[in-house]
Amino acid sequence: MSGRSRRPIFTHPATRVLYFAREEARKHGSTTWSIVNAIGSQAMRVSDGFISMQTGPEIGVASTKAFTAPLIDLYMLAVLLADLRGTISPEKRKQLVGDLAVVPNAVGRCLDREEEVLAIARQLKDMRDTLYLGRGINMPIAYEGALKLKEISYIHAEGYPAGEMKHGPIALIDKDMPVVALTPQDPWHEKMISQIEQAKARGGLVLAVATEGDDLVASLADHVFWVPAVPWLLSPAITVIPLQLFAYHIASLRGLDVDQPRNLAKSVTVE
């Protein structure tokens, strides 16, 4: 080995971004914490503190546990910081913590609907392009849904802020480009309904992620991934589940290796 210093080789783009973001923060004297699923990982060792997901190793790329666990960790961290800073009352803190109790049952009910997701996947397994739209705290879930579909099924998929649909993506909508709209009962529900209506007006096929019992969404969308009603701050941990199941089944129906997609790696090595 040459005398030069060992430098990381990044085999996953997200790892590269996180590494340099952390290094830049440390350079400026910031305290850095990591949310990790592997005790003793590099991220844990170089951080000032860590939060353990306690979910075990992430084996497959579409690892739902490794996505939803950090969402819950960040939710609990936000509640703790709000409590320590005195920005919420004891009653509000108790309510927010108590809301977590609904998550396990909600997840189970999503999994009980897997056959419905599979049925929709069978109809759309040959699609070539997909647009995912979300608003507010479910906008990142649109990104995640699109990312998983492209990673494991090799279908072109783009996540986009629904409020910016008219600035480009709307020109692409037609009968051959399904639109996945995250439309749970949250503060952005009414605006997402408008997005669905605009997509339908242009001949688009709409798949909605919606709260059980939402008759309005059922009347507008071509297909619906139903999710249980949960407090809206926790909704991303629930709305992502049918999207990951959808990506999984699409890839499986296309005869692809779901756990080891082509060109993707999950590790960091050094030279």
GROMACS .gro file of N, CA and C in nm, residues 6-64:
model
  177
    6ARG      N    1  -0.536   0.678   0.390
    6ARG     CA    2  -0.650   0.599   0.346
    6ARG      C    3  -0.772   0.689   0.335
    7ARG      N    4  -0.837   0.684   0.218
    7ARG     CA    5  -0.955   0.766   0.197
    7ARG      C    6  -1.073   0.677   0.165
    8PRO      N    7  -1.192   0.717   0.208
    8PRO     CA    8  -1.309   0.633   0.183
    8PRO      C    9  -1.340   0.622   0.033
    9ILE      N   10  -1.385   0.505  -0.007
    9ILE     CA   11  -1.443   0.485  -0.139
    9ILE      C   12  -1.591   0.460  -0.117
   10PHE      N   13  -1.674   0.542  -0.174
   10PHE     CA   14  -1.817   0.533  -0.147
   10PHE      C   15  -1.887   0.454  -0.256
   11THR      N   16  -1.953   0.348  -0.216
   11THR     CA   17  -2.023   0.265  -0.313
   11THR      C   18  -2.173   0.291  -0.312
   12HIS      N   19  -2.217   0.389  -0.236
   12HIS     CA   20  -2.357   0.429  -0.237
   12HIS      C   21  -2.360   0.582  -0.226
   13PRO      N   22  -2.430   0.651  -0.319
   13PRO     CA   23  -2.429   0.798  -0.321
   13PRO      C   24  -2.471   0.860  -0.190
   14ALA      N   25  -2.571   0.802  -0.123
   14ALA     CA   26  -2.619   0.860   0.002
   14ALA      C   27  -2.510   0.857   0.109
   15THR      N   28  -2.430   0.751   0.110
   15THR     CA   29  -2.321   0.741   0.207
   15THR      C   30  -2.220   0.853   0.184
   16ARG      N   31  -2.190   0.880   0.059
   16ARG     CA   32  -2.095   0.987   0.026
   16ARG      C   33  -2.146   1.122   0.076
   17VAL      N   34  -2.273   1.152   0.050
   17VAL     CA   35  -2.330   1.280   0.091
   17VAL      C   36  -2.326   1.294   0.242
   18LEU      N   37  -2.366   1.190   0.315
   18LEU     CA   38  -2.368   1.196   0.460
   18LEU      C   39  -2.228   1.212   0.518
   19TYR      N   40  -2.131   1.141   0.458
   19TYR     CA   41  -1.994   1.149   0.509
   19TYR      C   42  -1.941   1.292   0.501
   20PHE      N   43  -1.955   1.354   0.384
   20PHE     CA   44  -1.900   1.487   0.367
   20PHE      C   45  -1.980   1.593   0.442
   21ALA      N   46  -2.110   1.571   0.458
   21ALA     CA   47  -2.191   1.664   0.539
   21ALA      C   48  -2.144   1.661   0.684
   22ARG      N   49  -2.118   1.539   0.734
   22ARG     CA   50  -2.072   1.526   0.872
   22ARG      C   51  -1.934   1.588   0.889
   23GLU      N   52  -1.845   1.564   0.793
   23GLU     CA   53  -1.711   1.619   0.802
   23GLU      C   54  -1.713   1.772   0.798
   24GLU      N   55  -1.800   1.828   0.715
   24GLU     CA   56  -1.811   1.973   0.706
   24GLU      C   57  -1.863   2.030   0.838
   25ALA      N   58  -1.961   1.962   0.899
   25ALA     CA   59  -2.015   2.007   1.027
   25ALA      C   60  -1.907   2.004   1.135
   26ARG      N   61  -1.830   1.896   1.138
   26ARG     CA   62  -1.724   1.884   1.239
   26ARG      C   63  -1.618   1.991   1.219
   27LYS      N   64  -1.589   2.023   1.095
   27LYS     CA   65  -1.488   2.124   1.064
   27LYS      C   66  -1.526   2.259   1.124
   28HIS      N   67  -1.656   2.284   1.132
   28HIS     CA   68  -1.704   2.412   1.184
   28HIS      C   69  -1.740   2.403   1.333
   29GLY      N   70  -1.700   2.294   1.396
   29GLY     CA   71  -1.718   2.283   1.540
   29GLY      C   72  -1.856   2.237   1.585
   30SER      N   73  -1.933   2.183   1.494
   30SER     CA   74  -2.068   2.139   1.531
   30SER      C   75  -2.063   2.004   1.602
   31THR      N   76  -2.158   1.982   1.687
   31THR     CA   77  -2.177   1.851   1.748
   31THR      C   78  -2.255   1.764   1.649
   32THR      N   79  -2.209   1.643   1.627
   32THR     CA   80  -2.276   1.555   1.531
   32THR      C   81  -2.325   1.428   1.598
   33TRP      N   82  -2.447   1.390   1.564
   33TRP     CA   83  -2.507   1.266   1.612
   33TRP      C   84  -2.551   1.185   1.491
   34SER      N   85  -2.553   1.056   1.507
   34SER     CA   86  -2.595   0.968   1.399
   34SER      C   87  -2.707   0.875   1.447
   35ILE      N   88  -2.799   0.845   1.358
   35ILE     CA   89  -2.898   0.740   1.381
   35ILE      C   90  -2.846   0.617   1.308
   36VAL      N   91  -2.817   0.512   1.382
   36VAL     CA   92  -2.749   0.396   1.323
   36VAL      C   93  -2.826   0.267   1.349
   37ASN      N   94  -2.809   0.172   1.258
   37ASN     CA   95  -2.870   0.040   1.279
   37ASN      C   96  -2.765  -0.067   1.304
   38ALA      N   97  -2.638  -0.027   1.304
   38ALA     CA   98  -2.529  -0.122   1.329
   38ALA      C   99  -2.437  -0.064   1.435
   39ILE      N  100  -2.437  -0.122   1.554
   39ILE     CA  101  -2.349  -0.077   1.661
   39ILE      C  102  -2.204  -0.101   1.619
   40GLY      N  103  -2.121   0.004   1.634
   40GLY     CA  104  -1.982  -0.006   1.594
   40GLY      C  105  -1.956   0.037   1.453
   41SER      N  106  -2.058   0.087   1.381
   41SER     CA  107  -2.040   0.131   1.243
   41SER      C  108  -1.954   0.256   1.239
   42GLN      N  109  -1.904   0.287   1.119
   42GLN     CA  110  -1.820   0.405   1.104
   42GLN      C  111  -1.895   0.532   1.144
   43ALA      N  112  -2.022   0.541   1.105
   43ALA     CA  113  -2.101   0.659   1.138
   43ALA      C  114  -2.109   0.678   1.289
   44MET      N  115  -2.125   0.568   1.362
   44MET     CA  116  -2.133   0.574   1.507
   44MET      C  117  -1.999   0.616   1.567
   45ARG      N  118  -1.890   0.561   1.513
   45ARG     CA  119  -1.759   0.587   1.571
   45ARG      C  120  -1.714   0.732   1.556
   46VAL      N  121  -1.749   0.795   1.445
   46VAL     CA  122  -1.699   0.931   1.420
   46VAL      C  123  -1.794   1.038   1.469
   47SER      N  124  -1.910   1.000   1.523
   47SER     CA  125  -2.007   1.097   1.572
   47SER      C  126  -1.987   1.121   1.721
   48ASP      N  127  -2.034   1.237   1.766
   48ASP     CA  128  -2.026   1.269   1.909
   48ASP      C  129  -2.129   1.190   1.990
   49GLY      N  130  -2.235   1.151   1.927
   49GLY     CA  131  -2.337   1.071   1.993
   49GLY      C  132  -2.416   0.994   1.889
   50PHE      N  133  -2.500   0.903   1.933
   50PHE     CA  134  -2.576   0.823   1.838
   50PHE      C  135  -2.708   0.780   1.899
   51ILE      N  136  -2.802   0.750   1.811
   51ILE     CA  137  -2.930   0.689   1.848
   51ILE      C  138  -2.937   0.557   1.774
   52SER      N  139  -2.957   0.449   1.846
   52SER     CA  140  -2.964   0.318   1.783
   52SER      C  141  -3.108   0.287   1.741
   53MET      N  142  -3.123   0.250   1.614
   53MET     CA  143  -3.256   0.212   1.565
   53MET      C  144  -3.305   0.083   1.630
   54GLN      N  145  -3.209  -0.005   1.664
   54GLN     CA  146  -3.241  -0.136   1.721
   54GLN      C  147  -3.329  -0.219   1.627
   55THR      N  148  -3.297  -0.211   1.498
   55THR     CA  149  -3.374  -0.288   1.398
   55THR      C  150  -3.293  -0.400   1.335
   56GLY      N  151  -3.166  -0.412   1.373
   56GLY     CA  152  -3.084  -0.515   1.310
   56GLY      C  153  -3.029  -0.470   1.177
   57PRO      N  154  -2.944  -0.551   1.114
   57PRO     CA  155  -2.878  -0.512   0.989
   57PRO      C  156  -2.977  -0.494   0.874
   58GLU      N  157  -2.946  -0.399   0.788
   58GLU     CA  158  -3.028  -0.374   0.668
   58GLU      C  159  -2.977  -0.465   0.557
   59ILE      N  160  -3.054  -0.566   0.521
   59ILE     CA  161  -3.010  -0.663   0.420
   59ILE      C  162  -3.053  -0.622   0.281
   60GLY      N  163  -3.182  -0.601   0.261
   60GLY     CA  164  -3.234  -0.565   0.130
   60GLY      C  165  -3.235  -0.414   0.111
   61VAL      N  166  -3.231  -0.371  -0.016
   61VAL     CA  167  -3.236  -0.229  -0.047
   61VAL      C  168  -3.371  -0.170  -0.004
   62ALA      N  169  -3.478  -0.241  -0.032
   62ALA     CA  170  -3.612  -0.193   0.009
   62ALA      C  171  -3.640  -0.239   0.152
   63SER      N  172  -3.558  -0.194   0.244
   63SER     CA  173  -3.570  -0.234   0.384
   63SER      C  174  -3.661  -0.135   0.455
   64THR      N  175  -3.786  -0.175   0.473
   64THR     CA  176  -3.883  -0.084   0.533
   64THR      C  177  -3.846  -0.048   0.675
   0.00000   0.00000   0.00000
